[in-house]
């Protein structure tokens, strides 16, 4: 940001361009609220100006959750050298008049439009031709499938050093002769839909003399077996090679690594590579990064891997390796910084007093056999940023060392699915992502860092109330406290958590009323099985992002307030991005543990004391898949609009006071897999249709005046009047009349129209009429004469 903006003011022309750019933006969180004429534009958020000229040279508004239109009129800024609009929520790009408006020689060196959700679509890249000075271009996750000449567009950028086109839905890879970017150092085309043979791809290395880094991950490449004698594969200058996520099904040929002796980074994860690690790997003495994870590799780790002294990143988990791992494996790996051995069957044999020669920043031993004692060598890792020991059978810890360790980890700490029983109520955990679920932790909840985004403490024995220190967790997005012994009222400061998306407080002993004000970003609200009382705040039904609401098994009472429902995600399907965590879904009369599913829509208000009529809006939430209103005192009828809820899989209205007929439209709910309408006051005939007859009698019992399959047969008196009034019979009758009318019109004009249009038919018709008339006349005269 310009530090001397009080002396040198922002250029008026630049300010006008910035304000034009802002017009199409929906800034829900006020991230660029400083962008107004009341302030000099050099003081605006993300805007940087030259200290002498006051011209805008840099604009960085990434990671700001901006929505709406990304107007590339911003490229009209004459002295702009750096533009970063990445990681926002722009949903459209406006590029129609860019080339006509850019009359100056562009000074732009850095351009990043990547990672905007929903996915942006761009039909052409012709506008790139005016950015001749560009050195860095990142269009990752922009859909370019309609731009068939993308390689010709980027070819005009002769100064380009780095090109990122990851996951752009590209499907046509250019011929080698078109790739003439002689300055290119890094090329990332991973995650597209190319289908080709690997040797054909690697020929581009020869056409790009400066290329040091090549990323082809996730491109559906095949023919992985490479013959080292193929001379045109000159990979000697390549230092970084990404081939991950390509579904290779071959083994690693022993001579493969002889092609790339200067290689420093090799990524082959997420393939189906089988066999053993070839000995030629040990020839890569400059190797610093090795990722072989998520393959089908077998055997033991080569003894010589410990001689790769430059190795700083080693990820070989999620394979079928076996054998022992001991201190000899790591004896010379003093540079090791990242170690991932997760999901493996290694036998770990380390002495209790072993002190490794390295200091790790990341360690993952998830789903390995470590316990019951916490591995003592991990206590020596004072530089750990992330630690994952989930599902590693740990029960016993050295209390003082353990508490000191978990308190200093700043990024991610995952100890899920172990049997650790410690009191950590006096700790302040400083990590941003915390998973301590499925353990035996006791005492009060710990203090949490202000940077925390995900906190999962479910399935423990924590007690007491939510600490007052949690009021400052303004970055928190996921809070999962399911199944503990927590109590007390929910603090009023919950309304300050504007980023909160998932709030799971189920299976505790919380009491009081549900807070009126909550985060407008909430997508999952679970307060199930507590002691909440009072009415349901109508504000809950104005959470436009909400997809899962569970207030079941509380003491809620009163009627459902009639209000304007704004549950947008329950009506229309939008791409929903959620942090991964485990929650409990209760559906089909049972419960099951599940990861949050993006498309799942659920409402459960069962087992309360709610009364009155259910607002009509409830039965217009057409994307809802599970609706449970059972065990309350609701009255009224099921509205006919329920026929529109065609995604419904589980519907439970049992044990209420609903009355009237079951709408015929319910037979149209073809996905319905669980239905319970028992113990109400429904009457009349169960609508005929294979869907509703597929459930057994238990779905309908407790309704004395209800009849029809699968219950007892209806009498004629019960059946006929009700069928006469059925809304779908009316619809059928209307359709029949309409069909008859249309059929008559079609038949009439089909015949008559043909006679009018076809001369032969017309003459034949009139001849027939004349003949019939003559016949009738003669017959009539003969009869009259006979009477005389």
Coordinates of C-alpha atoms in Angstrom, one line a residue, residues 51-591:
X51 CA 5.6 6.3 -4.1
X52 CA 6.6 9.0 -6.6
X53 CA 4.0 8.9 -9.4
X54 CA 1.0 7.7 -7.5
X55 CA 0.1 5.3 -10.3
X56 CA -1.3 1.9 -9.4
X57 CA 1.3 -0.8 -9.8
X58 CA -0.1 -3.7 -7.9
X59 CA -3.5 -5.1 -7.1
X60 CA -3.8 -8.1 -4.7
X61 CA -7.4 -8.9 -3.5
X62 CA -7.0 -12.6 -3.3
X63 CA -8.6 -14.7 -0.5
X64 CA -11.4 -12.1 0.1
X65 CA -14.6 -14.2 -0.8
X66 CA -15.6 -11.6 -3.4
X67 CA -18.5 -12.6 -5.6
X68 CA -20.1 -11.5 -8.9
X69 CA -18.3 -10.3 -12.0
X70 CA -14.6 -10.3 -12.6
X71 CA -14.2 -7.4 -15.0
X72 CA -10.9 -7.5 -16.8
X73 CA -11.2 -3.8 -17.5
X74 CA -8.7 -3.7 -14.6
X75 CA -6.0 -4.4 -17.2
X76 CA -6.5 -0.9 -18.5
X77 CA -4.3 0.3 -15.5
X78 CA -1.3 1.5 -17.5
X79 CA 1.4 0.8 -14.9
X80 CA 0.0 -2.3 -13.4
X81 CA 2.7 -5.0 -13.0
X82 CA 1.1 -7.4 -10.6
X83 CA -2.6 -8.6 -10.5
X84 CA -3.9 -11.3 -8.2
X85 CA -7.6 -12.0 -8.1
X86 CA -7.3 -15.7 -7.0
X87 CA -9.2 -17.7 -4.4
X88 CA -12.5 -15.8 -4.5
X89 CA -16.0 -16.6 -5.5
X90 CA -16.3 -14.7 -8.8
X91 CA -18.8 -16.5 -11.1
X92 CA -18.4 -14.7 -14.4
X93 CA -15.5 -13.1 -16.3
X94 CA -16.1 -10.0 -18.4
X95 CA -13.6 -9.8 -21.2
X96 CA -15.6 -8.5 -24.2
X97 CA -13.9 -5.1 -24.7
X98 CA -10.4 -5.6 -23.2
X99 CA -8.3 -5.5 -26.4
X100 CA -10.0 -2.4 -27.7
X101 CA -9.5 -0.5 -24.4
X102 CA -5.8 -1.4 -23.9
X103 CA -3.9 1.0 -26.0
X104 CA -0.8 1.2 -23.9
X105 CA 2.2 -1.2 -23.8
X106 CA 1.3 -3.5 -21.0
X107 CA 3.7 -3.7 -18.1
X108 CA 2.0 -6.6 -16.4
X109 CA 4.4 -9.3 -15.2
X110 CA 2.3 -11.4 -12.9
X111 CA -1.4 -12.4 -13.5
X112 CA -3.3 -14.9 -11.2
X113 CA -7.0 -15.6 -11.7
X114 CA -7.0 -19.1 -10.2
X115 CA -9.2 -20.9 -7.8
X116 CA -12.5 -19.1 -8.1
X117 CA -15.7 -20.9 -7.1
X118 CA -18.0 -21.6 -8.8
X119 CA -15.8 -22.6 -11.7
X120 CA -15.3 -19.7 -14.1
X121 CA -15.8 -20.3 -17.8
X122 CA -13.6 -18.5 -20.4
X123 CA -14.3 -19.0 -24.1
X124 CA -11.2 -17.4 -25.5
X125 CA -7.7 -16.3 -24.6
X126 CA -7.2 -13.8 -27.4
X127 CA -6.9 -11.0 -24.9
X128 CA -3.6 -12.4 -23.7
X129 CA -1.8 -11.1 -26.9
X130 CA -1.7 -7.6 -25.4
X131 CA 0.2 -8.8 -22.3
X132 CA 3.6 -9.3 -24.0
X133 CA 5.6 -8.6 -20.9
X134 CA 3.9 -11.4 -18.8
X135 CA 6.2 -13.7 -16.9
X136 CA 3.8 -15.5 -14.7
X137 CA 0.3 -16.7 -15.7
X138 CA -2.0 -18.8 -13.5
X139 CA -5.5 -19.7 -14.8
X140 CA -5.8 -22.8 -12.6
X141 CA -9.4 -24.2 -12.5
X142 CA -10.8 -21.8 -15.1
X143 CA -12.8 -23.9 -17.6
X144 CA -11.2 -23.5 -21.0
X145 CA -12.8 -26.4 -22.8
X146 CA -14.3 -24.1 -25.5
X147 CA -10.9 -22.6 -26.2
X148 CA -9.4 -25.1 -28.6
X149 CA -6.4 -22.9 -29.6
X150 CA -5.2 -22.2 -26.0
X151 CA -1.6 -23.2 -26.9
X152 CA -1.5 -20.6 -29.7
X153 CA -2.7 -17.9 -27.4
X154 CA 0.0 -18.6 -24.8
X155 CA 2.6 -18.9 -27.5
X156 CA 2.4 -15.2 -28.0
X157 CA 3.8 -14.6 -24.5
X158 CA 7.5 -14.9 -25.4
X159 CA 8.7 -13.7 -22.0
X160 CA 6.7 -16.2 -20.0
X161 CA 8.6 -18.1 -17.3
X162 CA 5.8 -19.9 -15.5
X163 CA 2.5 -21.2 -17.0
X164 CA -0.1 -22.7 -14.7
X165 CA -3.1 -24.3 -16.5
X166 CA -4.0 -26.9 -13.9
X167 CA -7.5 -28.4 -14.1
X168 CA -8.7 -26.2 -16.9
X169 CA -10.8 -28.9 -18.6
X170 CA -8.4 -28.9 -21.6
X171 CA -8.7 -31.9 -23.8
X172 CA -6.5 -31.2 -26.9
X173 CA -2.8 -31.2 -26.4
X174 CA -0.8 -29.3 -29.1
X175 CA 1.8 -30.7 -31.4
X176 CA 5.4 -30.2 -30.3
X177 CA 6.1 -27.7 -33.1
X178 CA 3.6 -25.2 -31.6
X179 CA 5.3 -25.1 -28.3
X180 CA 8.0 -22.4 -28.8
X181 CA 8.1 -20.8 -25.3
X182 CA 11.9 -20.8 -25.1
X183 CA 12.0 -19.0 -21.8
X184 CA 9.5 -21.3 -20.0
X185 CA 10.9 -22.7 -16.8
X186 CA 7.7 -24.2 -15.2
X187 CA 4.8 -25.8 -17.1
X188 CA 1.8 -27.2 -15.2
X189 CA -0.9 -28.9 -17.3
X190 CA -2.0 -31.3 -14.6
X191 CA -5.5 -32.3 -13.9
X192 CA -6.8 -31.9 -17.4
X193 CA -8.5 -34.5 -19.7
X194 CA -5.6 -35.3 -22.1
X195 CA -5.3 -38.8 -23.2
X196 CA -1.9 -39.6 -24.7
X197 CA 1.2 -41.7 -24.5
X198 CA 3.8 -40.6 -22.1
X199 CA 6.7 -40.5 -24.6
X200 CA 4.7 -38.2 -26.8
X201 CA 4.4 -35.8 -23.9
X202 CA 8.0 -35.9 -22.8
X203 CA 9.0 -34.7 -26.3
X204 CA 8.0 -31.2 -25.3
X205 CA 11.1 -31.2 -23.1
X206 CA 13.2 -31.1 -26.2
X207 CA 11.3 -28.1 -27.6
X208 CA 11.6 -26.1 -24.3
X209 CA 15.3 -25.7 -23.6
X210 CA 14.8 -23.8 -20.4
X211 CA 12.2 -26.1 -18.9
X212 CA 13.1 -27.3 -15.4
X213 CA 9.7 -28.2 -14.0
X214 CA 7.1 -30.3 -15.7
X215 CA 3.7 -31.1 -14.2
X216 CA 1.5 -33.6 -16.0
X217 CA -0.4 -35.0 -13.0
X218 CA -4.0 -36.2 -13.5
X219 CA -3.9 -36.2 -17.4
X220 CA -4.9 -39.8 -18.1
X221 CA -1.6 -40.6 -19.6
X222 CA -0.8 -44.2 -20.6
X223 CA 2.0 -46.4 -21.9
X224 CA 4.0 -45.7 -18.8
X225 CA 6.7 -48.3 -19.5
X226 CA 9.7 -46.3 -20.9
X227 CA 12.5 -47.9 -22.6
X228 CA 15.7 -46.0 -21.5
X229 CA 17.3 -46.6 -25.0
X230 CA 14.8 -44.1 -26.6
X231 CA 17.2 -41.3 -27.5
X232 CA 14.7 -38.5 -28.1
X233 CA 13.7 -38.5 -24.4
X234 CA 16.4 -36.0 -23.4
X235 CA 15.5 -35.3 -19.7
X236 CA 18.9 -34.5 -18.4
X237 CA 18.1 -30.9 -17.6
X238 CA 14.7 -31.6 -15.9
X239 CA 14.8 -31.2 -12.2
X240 CA 11.1 -31.5 -11.3
X241 CA 8.7 -34.1 -12.7
X242 CA 5.0 -34.4 -11.7
X243 CA 3.3 -37.5 -13.0
X244 CA 0.8 -38.0 -10.2
X245 CA -2.9 -39.1 -10.6
X246 CA -2.6 -40.6 -14.1
X247 CA -3.8 -44.1 -13.5
X248 CA -0.5 -45.8 -14.5
X249 CA -0.8 -49.5 -14.2
X250 CA 2.7 -50.6 -14.9
X251 CA 5.8 -51.2 -12.8
X252 CA 8.7 -48.8 -12.5
X253 CA 11.4 -50.1 -14.9
X254 CA 14.8 -50.3 -13.3
X255 CA 16.4 -48.0 -15.9
X256 CA 13.7 -45.3 -15.7
X257 CA 15.7 -43.1 -13.2
X258 CA 18.8 -43.2 -15.4
X259 CA 17.0 -40.8 -17.8
X260 CA 16.9 -38.0 -15.2
X261 CA 20.1 -38.1 -13.0
X262 CA 19.8 -34.4 -12.1
X263 CA 16.2 -34.9 -10.8
X264 CA 15.5 -33.2 -7.5
X265 CA 11.7 -33.7 -7.3
X266 CA 9.7 -36.7 -8.4
X267 CA 5.9 -37.1 -7.8
X268 CA 4.2 -40.4 -8.8
X269 CA 1.4 -40.5 -6.3
X270 CA -2.2 -41.7 -7.0
X271 CA -1.4 -44.2 -9.7
X272 CA -1.6 -48.0 -9.8
X273 CA 2.1 -48.6 -10.0
X274 CA 3.0 -52.0 -8.7
X275 CA 6.1 -54.1 -8.0
X276 CA 9.1 -53.0 -5.9
X277 CA 11.0 -49.7 -5.9
X278 CA 13.8 -50.1 -8.5
X279 CA 17.4 -49.9 -7.3
X280 CA 18.1 -47.1 -9.9
X281 CA 16.2 -44.7 -7.6
X282 CA 19.2 -44.8 -5.4
X283 CA 21.2 -43.1 -8.2
X284 CA 19.3 -39.9 -7.8
X285 CA 21.7 -38.4 -5.3
X286 CA 20.3 -34.9 -5.8
X287 CA 16.8 -36.0 -5.0
X288 CA 15.1 -33.8 -2.4
X289 CA 11.4 -34.6 -2.9
X290 CA 10.0 -38.1 -3.5
X291 CA 6.3 -38.9 -3.5
X292 CA 5.3 -42.5 -4.3
X293 CA 2.1 -42.5 -2.1
X294 CA -1.2 -44.1 -3.1
X295 CA 0.1 -46.8 -5.3
X296 CA 0.3 -50.6 -5.2
X297 CA 4.1 -50.9 -4.5
X298 CA 5.2 -53.9 -2.5
X299 CA 8.2 -55.3 -0.8
X300 CA 10.4 -53.5 1.7
X301 CA 12.1 -50.1 1.5
X302 CA 15.6 -50.4 -0.1
X303 CA 18.3 -50.2 2.5
X304 CA 20.1 -47.5 0.4
X305 CA 17.3 -45.0 0.7
X306 CA 18.9 -43.8 3.8
X307 CA 21.9 -42.7 1.7
X308 CA 19.9 -40.1 -0.2
X309 CA 21.2 -37.4 2.1
X310 CA 19.6 -34.6 0.2
X311 CA 16.1 -36.0 0.8
X312 CA 13.8 -33.5 2.6
X313 CA 10.4 -34.7 1.5
X314 CA 9.5 -38.4 1.7
X315 CA 5.9 -39.6 1.1
X316 CA 5.6 -43.4 0.6
X317 CA 2.4 -44.2 2.5
X318 CA -0.8 -45.9 1.2
X319 CA 1.1 -48.7 -0.5
X320 CA 1.5 -52.4 0.2
X321 CA 5.0 -52.1 1.7
X322 CA 6.0 -54.5 4.5
X323 CA 9.1 -55.1 6.5
X324 CA 10.8 -53.2 9.3
X325 CA 11.6 -49.5 9.6
X326 CA 14.2 -48.6 12.1
X327 CA 16.8 -45.9 12.8
X328 CA 19.0 -47.3 10.1
X329 CA 16.4 -46.3 7.5
X330 CA 16.9 -42.7 8.5
X331 CA 20.5 -42.7 9.6
X332 CA 21.8 -40.2 7.0
X333 CA 18.6 -38.3 6.3
X334 CA 19.6 -35.2 8.3
X335 CA 17.7 -32.9 5.8
X336 CA 14.4 -34.7 6.2
X337 CA 11.6 -32.2 6.8
X338 CA 8.4 -34.0 5.6
X339 CA 7.6 -37.6 6.4
X340 CA 4.4 -39.5 5.4
X341 CA 4.3 -43.2 6.1
X342 CA 0.5 -43.3 6.7
X343 CA -1.8 -46.3 5.9
X344 CA 1.1 -48.8 5.8
X345 CA 1.9 -52.1 7.4
X346 CA 5.5 -51.3 8.4
X347 CA 6.8 -52.7 11.6
X348 CA 8.3 -49.7 13.5
X349 CA 11.3 -50.6 15.6
X350 CA 12.8 -47.6 17.3
X351 CA 14.7 -47.6 20.6
X352 CA 13.0 -45.6 23.4
X353 CA 16.0 -43.3 23.6
X354 CA 16.5 -42.8 19.8
X355 CA 17.0 -39.2 18.7
X356 CA 16.6 -38.8 14.9
X357 CA 19.2 -36.8 12.9
X358 CA 16.4 -34.6 11.5
X359 CA 13.8 -32.1 12.7
X360 CA 10.5 -32.6 10.9
X361 CA 7.9 -29.9 10.1
X362 CA 5.3 -32.5 9.0
X363 CA 4.8 -36.1 10.2
X364 CA 1.9 -38.4 9.3
X365 CA 1.7 -41.9 10.7
X366 CA -2.0 -42.2 10.3
X367 CA -3.4 -45.7 10.4
X368 CA -0.2 -47.4 11.4
X369 CA 0.6 -49.5 14.5
X370 CA 2.4 -47.3 17.0
X371 CA 0.8 -47.9 20.4
X372 CA -0.1 -48.4 23.0
X373 CA 2.8 -46.1 24.0
X374 CA 3.2 -42.8 22.3
X375 CA 6.4 -43.0 20.1
X376 CA 9.0 -41.3 22.3
X377 CA 11.2 -40.1 19.4
X378 CA 8.3 -37.7 18.3
X379 CA 8.8 -35.7 21.5
X380 CA 12.2 -34.7 20.2
X381 CA 10.7 -33.0 17.1
X382 CA 10.5 -29.4 18.3
X383 CA 9.8 -27.9 14.8
X384 CA 6.7 -29.9 14.0
X385 CA 4.1 -27.8 12.2
X386 CA 1.7 -30.7 11.5
X387 CA 1.2 -34.0 13.2
X388 CA -1.2 -36.8 12.3
X389 CA -1.2 -39.9 14.5
X390 CA -4.9 -40.7 14.0
X391 CA -5.9 -44.4 14.3
X392 CA -2.5 -45.5 15.5
X393 CA -3.6 -47.4 18.7
X394 CA -2.1 -45.0 21.2
X395 CA -3.4 -45.1 24.8
X396 CA -0.4 -44.1 27.0
X397 CA 1.6 -40.9 26.9
X398 CA 4.3 -39.2 28.9
X399 CA 2.0 -36.5 30.3
X400 CA 4.4 -33.5 30.5
X401 CA 6.1 -34.2 27.2
X402 CA 2.8 -34.9 25.5
X403 CA 1.1 -31.7 26.7
X404 CA 4.1 -29.7 25.7
X405 CA 4.2 -31.3 22.3
X406 CA 0.5 -30.7 21.3
X407 CA 0.5 -27.2 22.6
X408 CA 3.3 -26.0 20.3
X409 CA 2.0 -27.4 17.0
X410 CA 0.7 -24.4 15.0
X411 CA -0.9 -25.9 11.9
X412 CA -2.7 -29.3 12.1
X413 CA -2.9 -31.7 15.0
X414 CA -4.8 -35.0 14.5
X415 CA -5.0 -37.6 17.2
X416 CA -8.4 -39.0 16.2
X417 CA -9.5 -42.6 16.9
X418 CA -7.1 -43.4 19.7
X419 CA -7.6 -44.1 23.4
X420 CA -5.9 -41.1 25.0
X421 CA -7.3 -40.1 28.4
X422 CA -5.9 -36.8 29.6
X423 CA -7.1 -33.6 31.1
X424 CA -6.1 -30.8 28.7
X425 CA -8.4 -28.1 30.2
X426 CA -5.4 -25.9 31.2
X427 CA -3.8 -25.9 27.7
X428 CA -4.0 -23.4 24.9
X429 CA -3.8 -25.3 21.7
X430 CA -2.3 -23.2 19.0
X431 CA -3.1 -25.1 15.9
X432 CA -5.5 -23.9 13.2
X433 CA -6.9 -27.5 12.5
X434 CA -7.6 -29.7 15.5
X435 CA -8.9 -33.3 15.5
X436 CA -9.0 -34.9 18.9
X437 CA -12.2 -36.8 18.3
X438 CA -12.9 -40.4 19.4
X439 CA -10.6 -40.5 22.4
X440 CA -11.1 -40.4 26.2
X441 CA -10.1 -36.8 27.0
X442 CA -11.7 -35.6 30.3
X443 CA -12.1 -32.3 32.2
X444 CA -13.0 -28.9 30.6
X445 CA -12.5 -27.9 27.1
X446 CA -9.0 -26.5 26.3
X447 CA -8.4 -22.9 25.2
X448 CA -8.1 -22.6 21.4
X449 CA -5.9 -20.4 19.3
X450 CA -7.4 -17.3 17.6
X451 CA -6.4 -18.7 14.2
X452 CA -8.4 -22.0 14.6
X453 CA -10.6 -22.9 11.7
X454 CA -11.6 -26.5 12.4
X455 CA -12.1 -27.9 15.9
X456 CA -13.3 -31.5 16.3
X457 CA -13.5 -32.7 19.9
X458 CA -16.4 -35.1 19.4
X459 CA -16.7 -38.5 21.1
X460 CA -14.8 -37.7 24.3
X461 CA -15.8 -37.0 27.9
X462 CA -15.3 -33.3 28.1
X463 CA -17.5 -31.6 30.7
X464 CA -18.4 -28.1 31.8
X465 CA -19.4 -25.2 29.7
X466 CA -17.9 -23.6 26.6
X467 CA -14.9 -21.5 27.8
X468 CA -15.2 -17.7 27.7
X469 CA -12.0 -17.6 25.8
X470 CA -13.7 -19.1 22.8
X471 CA -15.5 -15.8 22.2
X472 CA -12.6 -14.6 20.1
X473 CA -12.5 -17.5 17.6
X474 CA -13.6 -15.4 14.7
X475 CA -11.9 -17.5 12.1
X476 CA -13.7 -20.7 13.2
X477 CA -15.5 -22.5 10.4
X478 CA -16.1 -26.0 11.9
X479 CA -17.0 -26.7 15.6
X480 CA -17.8 -30.3 16.4
X481 CA -18.4 -31.1 20.1
X482 CA -20.8 -34.0 19.5
X483 CA -21.2 -36.7 22.2
X484 CA -19.5 -35.2 25.3
X485 CA -20.8 -34.1 28.7
X486 CA -20.9 -30.4 28.1
X487 CA -23.6 -28.3 29.7
X488 CA -24.8 -24.7 30.3
X489 CA -26.3 -22.2 27.9
X490 CA -24.9 -21.2 24.6
X491 CA -23.0 -17.9 24.9
X492 CA -24.4 -14.9 23.1
X493 CA -21.1 -14.3 21.3
X494 CA -22.0 -17.0 18.9
X495 CA -23.4 -14.3 16.7
X496 CA -19.9 -12.9 16.3
X497 CA -18.6 -16.0 14.4
X498 CA -19.3 -14.8 10.9
X499 CA -17.1 -17.5 9.3
X500 CA -18.8 -20.4 11.1
X501 CA -20.2 -23.0 8.7
X502 CA -20.6 -26.2 10.8
X503 CA -21.9 -26.1 14.4
X504 CA -22.4 -29.6 15.8
X505 CA -23.2 -29.6 19.6
X506 CA -25.4 -32.7 19.6
X507 CA -25.5 -35.4 22.3
X508 CA -24.6 -33.1 25.2
X509 CA -26.5 -31.4 28.1
X510 CA -26.7 -27.9 26.8
X511 CA -29.8 -26.0 28.0
X512 CA -31.5 -22.6 27.7
X513 CA -32.8 -21.2 24.5
X514 CA -31.3 -21.4 21.0
X515 CA -29.5 -18.1 20.3
X516 CA -31.4 -15.8 18.0
X517 CA -28.4 -14.5 16.1
X518 CA -26.1 -16.9 14.3
X519 CA -23.6 -16.8 11.5
X520 CA -25.2 -16.2 8.1
X521 CA -22.7 -18.7 6.6
X522 CA -24.0 -21.7 8.6
X523 CA -24.5 -24.8 6.5
X524 CA -24.8 -27.4 9.2
X525 CA -26.6 -26.8 12.5
X526 CA -26.8 -29.8 14.9
X527 CA -28.2 -29.3 18.4
X528 CA -29.7 -32.7 18.7
X529 CA -30.2 -34.5 22.1
X530 CA -29.7 -31.6 24.5
X531 CA -32.1 -29.8 26.8
X532 CA -32.9 -26.7 24.7
X533 CA -36.3 -25.2 25.3
X534 CA -38.5 -22.3 24.1
X535 CA -39.4 -21.7 20.4
X536 CA -37.3 -22.2 17.3
X537 CA -35.9 -18.8 16.3
X538 CA -37.3 -17.8 12.9
X539 CA -33.8 -16.5 12.0
X540 CA -32.7 -20.1 11.5
X541 CA -35.0 -20.3 8.4
X542 CA -33.2 -17.3 6.9
X543 CA -29.8 -19.0 6.7
X544 CA -29.5 -19.2 2.9
X545 CA -26.5 -21.6 3.0
X546 CA -28.1 -24.1 5.4
X547 CA -28.3 -27.7 4.1
X548 CA -28.5 -29.7 7.4
X549 CA -30.7 -28.7 10.4
X550 CA -31.1 -31.1 13.3
X551 CA -32.9 -29.9 16.5
X552 CA -34.3 -33.3 17.4
X553 CA -34.7 -34.6 21.0
X554 CA -34.9 -31.4 22.9
X555 CA -37.6 -29.6 24.8
X556 CA -38.6 -27.1 22.1
X557 CA -42.2 -26.0 22.2
X558 CA -44.6 -23.6 20.5
X559 CA -45.7 -23.3 16.9
X560 CA -43.6 -22.7 13.9
X561 CA -43.5 -19.0 13.2
X562 CA -44.8 -18.1 9.8
X563 CA -42.1 -16.1 8.2
X564 CA -40.3 -15.6 4.9
X565 CA -38.2 -18.7 4.4
X566 CA -34.8 -18.0 2.7
X567 CA -33.3 -21.6 2.8
X568 CA -31.9 -21.1 -0.7
X569 CA -29.8 -24.3 -0.6
X570 CA -32.8 -26.3 0.3
X571 CA -34.6 -25.2 -2.8
X572 CA -31.9 -25.0 -5.5
X573 CA -28.7 -26.9 -5.8
X574 CA -25.5 -24.8 -5.6
X575 CA -21.9 -26.0 -5.4
X576 CA -21.3 -26.2 -1.7
X577 CA -17.7 -26.2 -0.4
X578 CA -17.5 -27.7 3.1
X579 CA -14.6 -28.5 5.4
X580 CA -14.4 -32.2 5.9
X581 CA -15.5 -33.5 9.2
X582 CA -17.6 -36.4 10.5
X583 CA -21.2 -35.8 11.6
X584 CA -24.2 -38.0 12.5
X585 CA -27.0 -38.3 10.0
X586 CA -30.3 -39.7 11.2
X587 CA -32.4 -41.0 8.4
X588 CA -34.6 -43.9 7.5
X589 CA -35.4 -44.4 11.1
X590 CA -31.8 -45.1 12.0
X591 CA -28.5 -43.3 12.4

